[in-house]
XYZ file of C-alpha atoms in Angstrom:
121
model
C 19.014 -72.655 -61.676
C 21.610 -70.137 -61.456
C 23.478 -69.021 -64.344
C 27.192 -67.857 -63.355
C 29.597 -65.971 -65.582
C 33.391 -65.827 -64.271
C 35.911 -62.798 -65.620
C 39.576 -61.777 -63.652
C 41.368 -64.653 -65.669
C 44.798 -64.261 -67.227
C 48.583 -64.697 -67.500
C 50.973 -63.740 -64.409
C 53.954 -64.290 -62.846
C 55.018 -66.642 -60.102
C 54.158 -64.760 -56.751
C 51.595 -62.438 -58.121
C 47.963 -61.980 -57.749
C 44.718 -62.537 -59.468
C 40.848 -61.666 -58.148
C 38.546 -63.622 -60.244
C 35.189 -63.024 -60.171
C 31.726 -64.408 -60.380
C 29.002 -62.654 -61.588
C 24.697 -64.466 -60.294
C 21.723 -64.238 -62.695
C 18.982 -65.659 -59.771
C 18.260 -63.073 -57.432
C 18.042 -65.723 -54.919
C 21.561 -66.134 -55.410
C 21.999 -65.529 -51.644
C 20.243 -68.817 -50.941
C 23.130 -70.581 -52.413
C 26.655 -71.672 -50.995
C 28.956 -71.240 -53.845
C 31.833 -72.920 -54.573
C 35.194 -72.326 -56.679
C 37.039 -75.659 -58.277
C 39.726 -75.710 -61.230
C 40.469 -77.964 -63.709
C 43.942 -78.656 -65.399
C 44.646 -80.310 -68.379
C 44.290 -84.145 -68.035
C 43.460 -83.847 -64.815
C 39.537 -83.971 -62.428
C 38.249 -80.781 -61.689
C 38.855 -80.155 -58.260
C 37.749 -78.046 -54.927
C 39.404 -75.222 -54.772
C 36.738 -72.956 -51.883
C 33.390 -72.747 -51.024
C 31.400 -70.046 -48.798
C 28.096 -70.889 -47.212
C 25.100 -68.666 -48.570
C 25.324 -66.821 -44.734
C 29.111 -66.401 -45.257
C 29.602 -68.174 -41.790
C 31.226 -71.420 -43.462
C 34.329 -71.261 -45.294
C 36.245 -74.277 -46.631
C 39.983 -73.912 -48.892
C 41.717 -77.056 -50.154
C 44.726 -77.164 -48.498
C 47.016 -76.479 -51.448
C 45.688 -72.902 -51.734
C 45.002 -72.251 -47.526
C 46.451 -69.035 -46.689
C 46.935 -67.816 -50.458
C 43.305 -67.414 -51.384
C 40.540 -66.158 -50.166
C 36.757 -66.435 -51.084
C 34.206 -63.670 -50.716
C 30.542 -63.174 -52.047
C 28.670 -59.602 -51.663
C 25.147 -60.840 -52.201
C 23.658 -57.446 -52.481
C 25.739 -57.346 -55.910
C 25.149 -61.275 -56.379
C 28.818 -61.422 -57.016
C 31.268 -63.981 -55.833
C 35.354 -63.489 -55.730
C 38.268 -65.539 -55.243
C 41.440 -63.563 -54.524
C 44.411 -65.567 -55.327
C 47.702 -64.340 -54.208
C 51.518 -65.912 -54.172
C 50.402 -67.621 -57.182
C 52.622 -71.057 -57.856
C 52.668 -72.329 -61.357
C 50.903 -75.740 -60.188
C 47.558 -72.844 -59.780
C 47.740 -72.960 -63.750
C 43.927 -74.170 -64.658
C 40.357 -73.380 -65.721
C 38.723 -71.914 -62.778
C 34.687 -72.452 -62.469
C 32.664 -70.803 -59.688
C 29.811 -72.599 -58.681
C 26.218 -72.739 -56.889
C 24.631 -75.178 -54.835
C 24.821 -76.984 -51.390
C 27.702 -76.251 -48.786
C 30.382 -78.843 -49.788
C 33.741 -79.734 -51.537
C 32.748 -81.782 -54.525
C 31.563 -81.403 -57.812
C 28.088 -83.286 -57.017
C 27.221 -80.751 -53.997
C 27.211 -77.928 -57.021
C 24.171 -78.124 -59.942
C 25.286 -74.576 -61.512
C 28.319 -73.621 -63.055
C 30.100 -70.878 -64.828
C 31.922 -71.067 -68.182
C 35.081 -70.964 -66.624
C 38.272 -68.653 -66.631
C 41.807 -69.642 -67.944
C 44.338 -68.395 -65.312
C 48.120 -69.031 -66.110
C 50.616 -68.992 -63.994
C 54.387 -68.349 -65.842
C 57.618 -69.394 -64.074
């Protein structure tokens, strides 16, 4: 079990940027892919990225393809997403996440608390 604790949330404006991070308890955190999903209100929670545990696989959804970007420096068991040209519809509760390389919620067993980010118009 990995215990994850996201920070980097917050209010901004249409077309700026955010880097949220993820901070890894397990110091085998490097054996884990690690995913990023969001929730909004009334809606799923949903795949947002995910990085393999070697860094070699990357997967975005394809709303946020080309605006975000995931990284993970393992040697500081730390895992960002960089969000830029940020679209009101981005408005939700980010969770990173560790587990299996995949895109949904089942392929992840630990999560984070979660990070409000708010994107004004």
């Amino acid at each position: 079990q990995v215990q994850l604790v996201e920070s980097g949330g917050g209010l901004v404006q249409a077309g700026g940027s955010l880097r949220l991070s993820c901070a890894a308890s397990a110091h085998t955190f490097s054996n884990y892919a690690i995913g990023w999903f969001r929730q909004a209100p009334g809606k799923e929670r949903e795949f947002v990225a995910a990085r393999s545990w070697s860094g070699v696989r990357t997967s975005y959804a394809d709303s946020v393809k080309g605006r975000f970007t995931i990284a993970r420096d393992n040697a500081k068991s730390t895992v960002y997403l960089q969000m830029n040209s940020l679209k009101p519809e981005d408005t939700a509760v980010y969770y990173c996440a560790a587990g299996v390389y995949g895109t949904a919620v089942s392929d992840f067993g630990s999560w984070g608390q979660g990070t409000q980010v708010t994107v004004s118009s």
